[in-house]
Coordinates of C-alpha atoms in Angstrom, one line a residue:
M1 CA 0.0 -0.1 -0.1
E2 CA 1.3 3.0 -1.1
T3 CA 1.4 6.2 1.5
L4 CA 0.5 9.7 0.2
L5 CA 3.0 12.4 0.4
L6 CA 0.8 15.9 0.8
D7 CA 2.1 19.7 1.1
R8 CA 0.3 22.6 2.5
E9 CA -1.3 22.8 -1.2
G10 CA -2.4 19.3 -1.4
V11 CA -4.0 19.5 2.2
D12 CA -5.9 22.8 1.2
A13 CA -7.1 21.1 -2.1
N14 CA -8.8 18.5 -0.3
A15 CA -9.7 19.5 2.9
R16 CA -13.4 20.2 2.1
M17 CA -14.5 22.6 4.9
G18 CA -18.2 21.4 4.9
E19 CA -17.1 17.6 5.5
V20 CA -14.0 18.8 7.9
I21 CA -16.7 20.8 9.9
D22 CA -19.1 17.9 9.9
A23 CA -15.9 15.4 10.8
V24 CA -14.9 17.6 14.0
G25 CA -17.9 17.4 15.1
D26 CA -18.2 13.5 14.9
A27 CA -14.7 13.9 17.0
F28 CA -16.2 15.8 20.0
A29 CA -18.9 13.4 19.9
A30 CA -16.8 10.4 19.8
Y31 CA -14.6 11.9 22.8
E32 CA -17.6 12.6 24.9
R33 CA -19.4 8.8 24.3
G34 CA -16.0 7.4 25.3
D35 CA -15.0 6.1 21.5
A36 CA -11.7 8.2 21.4
L37 CA -8.4 7.6 22.6
M38 CA -6.5 10.9 23.4
P39 CA -3.2 10.6 25.4
A40 CA -2.4 13.8 26.8
K41 CA 0.1 16.1 24.8
S42 CA 3.7 15.5 25.5
Y43 CA 6.5 18.0 25.2
I44 CA 10.4 17.9 24.4
E45 CA 12.0 21.7 25.8
L46 CA 14.9 22.2 23.7
D47 CA 16.2 25.1 25.8
Q48 CA 19.7 25.2 23.5
Y49 CA 17.6 26.0 20.5
N50 CA 14.9 28.4 22.2
G51 CA 12.5 25.7 20.9
D52 CA 10.3 22.5 21.8
F53 CA 8.4 19.5 20.1
R54 CA 5.1 18.6 20.6
S55 CA 3.2 15.3 20.0
M56 CA -0.6 14.4 19.4
P57 CA -1.6 11.2 19.2
A58 CA -5.2 10.2 19.1
Y59 CA -7.9 7.6 18.0
M60 CA -11.4 8.3 17.4
D61 CA -14.4 5.8 16.3
A62 CA -17.0 7.8 14.7
G63 CA -19.3 4.8 13.7
E64 CA -19.1 4.7 10.4
W65 CA -15.5 5.0 10.4
D66 CA -12.5 5.5 12.5
A67 CA -9.1 7.1 12.3
A68 CA -5.6 7.3 13.9
G69 CA -2.8 9.5 13.5
I70 CA -0.2 11.9 15.1
K71 CA 0.7 15.5 15.0
W72 CA 4.2 16.2 15.4
V73 CA 4.8 20.0 15.8
N74 CA 7.5 22.6 17.1
V75 CA 7.4 26.1 18.3
H76 CA 10.8 27.5 17.6
P77 CA 10.4 31.4 18.0
D78 CA 14.1 32.2 16.7
N79 CA 13.0 30.4 13.2
P80 CA 11.9 33.2 11.2
E81 CA 15.1 35.6 11.9
K82 CA 17.8 33.3 12.0
F83 CA 16.7 30.6 9.5
D84 CA 13.9 32.0 7.6
L85 CA 11.7 29.2 8.2
P86 CA 8.2 29.4 10.1
T87 CA 8.2 29.6 13.8
V88 CA 5.5 26.3 13.9
I89 CA 6.2 23.7 11.5
G90 CA 3.4 20.4 11.7
T91 CA 3.6 17.1 10.2
M92 CA 0.6 14.9 10.2
I93 CA 0.9 10.9 10.2
Y94 CA -2.4 9.6 9.3
S95 CA -2.7 5.6 9.9
D96 CA -4.7 2.9 9.2
P97 CA -6.2 2.0 12.7
E98 CA -6.4 -1.7 11.7
T99 CA -3.0 -2.3 10.0
A100 CA -1.2 0.6 11.3
V101 CA 0.1 1.4 7.6
P102 CA 0.7 5.3 7.3
L103 CA -1.9 5.9 4.9
A104 CA -0.4 9.7 4.3
I105 CA 2.0 11.9 5.6
M106 CA 0.7 15.7 5.5
D107 CA 1.5 19.0 6.1
G108 CA 0.3 19.7 9.7
T109 CA 0.3 23.3 10.1
E110 CA -2.3 23.9 7.2
L111 CA -4.5 20.7 8.6
T112 CA -4.4 22.8 12.2
M113 CA -5.5 25.9 10.5
K114 CA -8.3 23.7 8.7
R115 CA -9.4 22.0 12.0
T116 CA -9.1 25.0 14.4
G117 CA -12.0 26.9 12.1
A118 CA -13.9 23.9 11.7
A119 CA -13.9 23.3 16.0
A120 CA -15.1 27.1 15.7
A121 CA -17.8 26.4 13.5
V122 CA -19.2 23.2 15.6
A123 CA -19.3 25.6 18.6
T124 CA -20.9 28.8 16.4
D125 CA -23.7 26.4 15.1
Q126 CA -24.5 25.2 18.7
L127 CA -24.0 29.0 20.2
A128 CA -24.6 31.6 17.9
I129 CA -28.2 32.9 17.5
P130 CA -29.6 31.2 14.1
E131 CA -29.7 34.4 12.2
A132 CA -26.3 35.5 12.9
R133 CA -25.0 37.8 9.9
S134 CA -21.8 39.6 11.1
M135 CA -18.6 38.3 12.2
G136 CA -15.8 40.1 13.9
L137 CA -12.2 39.0 14.1
V138 CA -9.7 40.2 16.5
G139 CA -6.5 39.1 15.0
A140 CA -5.6 38.9 11.1
G141 CA -3.1 36.3 10.7
V142 CA -3.1 33.2 8.9
Q143 CA -5.9 31.6 11.8
S144 CA -8.3 34.2 10.7
Y145 CA -8.7 33.2 7.5
T146 CA -10.3 29.9 8.1
Q147 CA -12.1 31.1 10.9
L148 CA -14.5 32.9 8.5
E149 CA -14.2 30.1 5.8
A150 CA -15.5 27.7 8.2
I151 CA -18.2 29.9 9.9
A152 CA -19.5 31.1 6.7
E153 CA -20.3 27.4 6.3
I154 CA -22.7 27.4 9.2
R155 CA -24.2 30.6 9.3
P156 CA -24.9 33.4 6.2
I157 CA -22.1 35.9 7.0
E158 CA -22.7 38.9 5.0
E159 CA -20.4 41.7 7.3
V160 CA -16.9 41.1 8.4
V161 CA -15.0 43.4 10.9
V162 CA -11.4 42.4 11.4
S163 CA -9.3 44.4 13.8
D164 CA -5.4 44.1 14.3
L165 CA -2.3 46.3 14.7
D166 CA -0.6 45.3 11.9
S167 CA -2.6 47.1 9.0
D168 CA -0.8 45.1 6.1
A169 CA -2.4 42.2 7.8
V170 CA -5.9 44.0 7.7
D171 CA -5.5 45.1 4.3
A172 CA -4.0 41.4 3.0
F173 CA -7.4 40.0 4.6
V174 CA -9.9 42.8 2.9
D175 CA -8.4 42.0 -0.3
T176 CA -9.0 38.0 0.1
F177 CA -12.6 38.6 1.1
S178 CA -13.8 41.5 -0.4
D179 CA -15.7 39.8 -3.3
R180 CA -17.6 37.7 -1.0
F181 CA -18.4 39.6 1.8
D182 CA -19.0 43.2 3.2
V183 CA -15.1 43.5 5.0
R184 CA -13.8 46.3 6.4
A185 CA -10.9 47.0 9.1
G186 CA -12.5 48.4 12.4
S187 CA -11.3 48.7 16.2
I188 CA -11.8 45.8 18.4
A189 CA -15.1 47.3 19.9
E190 CA -16.8 46.9 16.6
A191 CA -15.3 43.7 16.0
A192 CA -16.6 42.8 19.2
A193 CA -20.0 44.1 18.8
C194 CA -20.7 41.7 16.0
D195 CA -23.1 38.5 16.0
V196 CA -20.0 36.2 16.0
L197 CA -16.5 37.0 17.1
S198 CA -13.5 34.7 16.8
T199 CA -10.3 36.2 18.5
V200 CA -6.8 34.9 17.2
T201 CA -4.2 36.6 19.1
P202 CA -1.3 35.7 21.4
S203 CA -1.9 38.5 23.2
T204 CA -1.1 37.7 27.2
E205 CA -3.4 40.7 28.3
P206 CA -7.2 40.8 28.0
I207 CA -8.1 43.3 24.6
V208 CA -11.7 42.4 24.3
S209 CA -13.7 44.3 27.1
R210 CA -17.0 43.3 28.4
A211 CA -18.4 46.6 27.0
D212 CA -17.2 45.6 23.5
L213 CA -19.7 42.8 23.6
G214 CA -23.2 43.4 21.7
A215 CA -26.4 41.8 23.7
H216 CA -25.8 38.3 22.2
T217 CA -22.3 38.1 20.9
H218 CA -20.9 34.1 20.7
I219 CA -17.1 34.4 21.4
N220 CA -14.9 32.0 20.0
A221 CA -11.6 32.5 22.0
M222 CA -9.1 30.5 20.1
G223 CA -5.8 32.3 20.3
A224 CA -5.1 31.4 24.3
D225 CA -3.4 28.1 24.2
A226 CA -0.7 28.3 26.9
A227 CA -0.7 29.3 30.3
A228 CA 0.2 32.8 29.7
K229 CA -2.1 34.0 27.5
Q230 CA -5.3 35.7 27.5
E231 CA -7.7 37.6 25.3
L232 CA -10.9 38.2 27.2
D233 CA -11.7 40.5 29.8
P234 CA -12.6 38.0 32.8
A235 CA -15.7 40.0 33.3
I236 CA -16.9 38.4 30.3
L237 CA -15.9 35.0 31.6
A238 CA -17.9 35.6 34.7
D239 CA -21.2 36.8 32.6
A240 CA -21.2 34.2 29.8
K241 CA -22.2 30.7 29.0
L242 CA -18.8 29.1 29.3
V243 CA -18.2 26.4 26.8
I244 CA -14.9 24.4 26.7
D245 CA -13.3 21.8 24.3
D246 CA -11.5 19.9 27.2
H247 CA -11.7 20.5 31.1
A248 CA -8.0 19.5 31.8
Q249 CA -6.4 22.0 28.9
T250 CA -8.6 24.8 29.1
T251 CA -8.2 25.1 32.9
H252 CA -4.4 24.6 32.6
S253 CA -4.1 26.4 29.4
G254 CA -7.0 27.8 27.9
E255 CA -8.9 31.1 27.9
I256 CA -10.2 30.5 31.4
S257 CA -7.1 29.0 33.0
R258 CA -6.0 32.5 34.9
S259 CA -9.7 32.9 36.2
Y260 CA -9.8 29.8 37.1
E261 CA -6.4 29.5 38.9
E262 CA -7.4 32.6 40.4
G263 CA -10.8 31.7 41.9
R264 CA -13.0 33.8 39.4
I265 CA -14.5 31.0 38.0
D266 CA -14.7 27.6 38.9
D267 CA -16.5 24.1 37.7
S268 CA -20.0 25.4 38.5
D269 CA -19.5 28.5 36.0
I270 CA -18.4 26.1 33.3
H271 CA -21.7 25.2 30.9
G272 CA -20.0 22.1 29.8
A273 CA -18.0 21.0 26.8
V274 CA -18.8 21.3 23.0
G275 CA -19.0 17.2 22.9
E276 CA -21.6 17.4 25.1
I277 CA -23.9 19.5 23.5
V278 CA -23.1 17.9 19.8
V279 CA -24.4 14.6 21.6
G280 CA -28.0 16.3 23.0
D281 CA -26.5 16.2 26.8
R282 CA -26.2 19.8 27.4
S283 CA -28.0 22.5 25.8
G284 CA -26.7 25.0 23.3
R285 CA -27.9 28.8 23.0
T286 CA -31.1 29.0 24.9
E287 CA -31.9 32.8 25.2
S288 CA -31.4 35.4 22.3
D289 CA -29.7 37.7 24.4
E290 CA -27.0 35.6 26.1
I291 CA -23.2 35.9 26.0
T292 CA -21.6 32.9 25.0
V293 CA -18.1 31.7 25.0
F294 CA -16.1 28.9 23.5
D295 CA -13.0 28.2 24.8
S296 CA -10.6 26.2 22.4
T297 CA -7.5 24.8 23.2
G298 CA -7.5 22.1 20.4
L299 CA -7.3 18.4 20.2
A300 CA -5.6 15.7 18.7
I301 CA -8.9 14.0 17.9
Q302 CA -9.9 17.2 15.6
D303 CA -6.4 16.5 13.9
V304 CA -7.1 13.1 13.1
A305 CA -10.7 13.3 11.9
T306 CA -9.2 16.4 9.5
A307 CA -7.0 14.1 8.1
H308 CA -9.9 11.4 7.7
V309 CA -11.3 13.9 5.3
I310 CA -8.2 14.8 3.5
Y311 CA -6.9 11.5 3.0
E312 CA -10.6 10.2 1.4
H313 CA -10.7 12.8 -1.0
A314 CA -6.6 12.9 -1.8
S315 CA -6.8 8.8 -2.4
E316 CA -9.0 9.5 -5.4
A317 CA -6.7 12.2 -6.7
D318 CA -4.7 11.4 -9.9
D319 CA -2.1 14.5 -9.1
V320 CA -1.1 13.3 -5.5
D321 CA 2.6 12.1 -4.9
S322 CA 3.1 8.5 -2.9
F323 CA 5.7 6.1 -2.3
S324 CA 6.0 2.5 -0.7
L325 CA 6.9 3.5 3.1
V326 CA 6.1 -0.2 4.0
G327 CA 8.1 -2.7 2.1
R328 CA 8.0 -6.6 2.1

């Protein structure tokens, strides 16, 4: 059996966003049902290189299909300046759960962007008002693109407001989407007043205040993936219906982690996990004027679910490279 090789363009071409959203929803459901295996993310700290490696293995059974794989990803902050390389380089190995044959080796960076957008879309579908038409983005980096692409799959987004300190990044974002949406630059407050808000920054201090939000804004808090990071005013967490992806991860390194550690919120303030909502064990939005927050730290099951979609399409394509990794 041949192993497929998929670079960034190959991942992008075969990650059909609607299907990725469905698969990531299936992953959340499998995790909630106990039909997933996901060991804790492990780290190799390389202080001599000012970097680290992280391994994220997972298996999930969605019923009609199952999937297994591991994402090997790094964070090397000196890469851009010293080596003209990205800070983060991800590689995904997608394997046949029955035989362990590596079915594909694919770019994990593009895959991560796709699955992160899809996770926000799953939560938005459950928590945003049904008639949501406007979307705000705080942060105009690479993650902002898939946030809009994914959420536009499940809500008829028309107006988009994007805010970032980097005006060039904002201009590039506006240029990319101006033919599909009424998209413009704006302040954080203008972005936060929209029906849906996604925050995708590396901020270590709150940048979105409680006063900025609309009466029914749903927030996808995507940027905080380490204990030092924070994007939202703690007053937002106190007032909002809080939904998380995983208790251990979000209380350790998610948007809620500081407030949780400081005792501002506790388990009774967490409405539930998104998987509980997907399987029907918890309610989604119940009031038209409530603030909702999805705290996303990213789960390995999302990676294997996304890799499943990519592989299924790539295996039928004629222009995908492959090689024989498992010889006889």
